[in-house]
Amino acid sequence: MKRRELIRHLEEHGCTFLREGRKHTVYYNPSNRKTSTIPRHTEIVDFLAKKICKDLEISPPK
């Protein structure tokens, strides 16, 4: 899955940008105070995308 698609999915489910790291972007889910990092690769493996959604406690992308 493309990184931009994953970020769009996270933002549609209420997650917000928290900060940039050196090699990762950190997103925050304010409803349950969970955070997760997203690597700065153009392609993100589907398994990793599902894990990021699980960490933030939102539904996985389709």
mmCIF file of C-alpha atoms in Angstrom:
data_model
loop_
_atom_site.group_PDB
_atom_site.id
_atom_site.type_symbol
_atom_site.label_atom_id
_atom_site.label_comp_id
_atom_site.label_asym_id
_atom_site.label_seq_id
_atom_site.Cartn_x
_atom_site.Cartn_y
_atom_site.Cartn_z
ATOM 1 C CA MET A 1 0.000 0.000 0.000
ATOM 2 C CA LYS A 2 1.188 3.514 -0.705
ATOM 3 C CA ARG A 3 2.270 5.586 2.297
ATOM 4 C CA ARG A 4 -0.015 8.463 1.293
ATOM 5 C CA GLU A 5 -3.041 6.105 1.189
ATOM 6 C CA LEU A 6 -2.268 4.871 4.713
ATOM 7 C CA ILE A 7 -1.954 8.422 6.040
ATOM 8 C CA ARG A 8 -5.260 9.358 4.406
ATOM 9 C CA HIS A 9 -6.889 6.301 6.045
ATOM 10 C CA LEU A 10 -5.513 7.269 9.467
ATOM 11 C CA GLU A 11 -6.726 10.861 9.160
ATOM 12 C CA GLU A 12 -10.194 9.727 8.043
ATOM 13 C CA HIS A 13 -10.418 7.716 11.276
ATOM 14 C CA GLY A 14 -9.531 10.675 13.495
ATOM 15 C CA CYS A 15 -5.790 10.215 13.885
ATOM 16 C CA THR A 16 -3.634 13.325 13.799
ATOM 17 C CA PHE A 17 -0.037 14.094 12.896
ATOM 18 C CA LEU A 18 2.070 14.367 16.052
ATOM 19 C CA ARG A 19 5.668 14.868 14.914
ATOM 20 C CA GLU A 20 8.379 13.911 12.436
ATOM 21 C CA GLY A 21 11.282 11.738 13.412
ATOM 22 C CA ARG A 22 14.398 11.111 11.354
ATOM 23 C CA LYS A 23 13.032 8.137 9.455
ATOM 24 C CA HIS A 24 9.438 7.928 10.722
ATOM 25 C CA THR A 25 6.312 10.023 11.073
ATOM 26 C CA VAL A 26 4.390 9.697 14.331
ATOM 27 C CA TYR A 27 0.585 9.691 14.317
ATOM 28 C CA TYR A 28 -1.648 9.997 17.376
ATOM 29 C CA ASN A 29 -5.204 8.797 18.030
ATOM 30 C CA PRO A 30 -6.693 11.327 20.496
ATOM 31 C CA SER A 31 -9.753 9.222 21.307
ATOM 32 C CA ASN A 32 -7.678 6.527 23.042
ATOM 33 C CA ARG A 33 -4.287 8.297 23.411
ATOM 34 C CA LYS A 34 -2.372 5.772 21.297
ATOM 35 C CA THR A 35 0.582 6.549 19.026
ATOM 36 C CA SER A 36 2.243 4.694 16.178
ATOM 37 C CA THR A 37 5.121 5.371 13.804
ATOM 38 C CA ILE A 38 4.919 5.240 10.019
ATOM 39 C CA PRO A 39 8.150 4.690 8.079
ATOM 40 C CA ARG A 40 8.995 7.103 5.282
ATOM 41 C CA HIS A 41 8.981 4.534 2.472
ATOM 42 C CA THR A 42 6.782 5.076 -0.577
ATOM 43 C CA GLU A 43 5.442 1.516 -0.250
ATOM 44 C CA ILE A 44 4.386 0.068 3.091
ATOM 45 C CA VAL A 45 3.873 -3.677 3.414
ATOM 46 C CA ASP A 46 0.235 -4.638 4.087
ATOM 47 C CA PHE A 47 1.197 -6.496 7.260
ATOM 48 C CA LEU A 48 2.815 -3.346 8.655
ATOM 49 C CA ALA A 49 -0.173 -1.188 7.666
ATOM 50 C CA LYS A 50 -2.483 -3.541 9.576
ATOM 51 C CA LYS A 51 -0.168 -3.435 12.609
ATOM 52 C CA ILE A 52 -0.142 0.379 12.597
ATOM 53 C CA CYS A 53 -3.955 0.409 12.530
ATOM 54 C CA LYS A 54 -4.069 -2.162 15.321
ATOM 55 C CA ASP A 55 -1.675 -0.034 17.425
ATOM 56 C CA LEU A 56 -3.950 2.989 16.936
ATOM 57 C CA GLU A 57 -7.069 0.839 17.512
ATOM 58 C CA ILE A 58 -8.791 1.672 14.211
ATOM 59 C CA SER A 59 -10.106 -0.565 11.447
ATOM 60 C CA PRO A 60 -7.491 -1.889 9.008
ATOM 61 C CA PRO A 61 -7.387 -0.529 5.434
ATOM 62 C CA LYS A 62 -8.977 -2.542 2.646
#
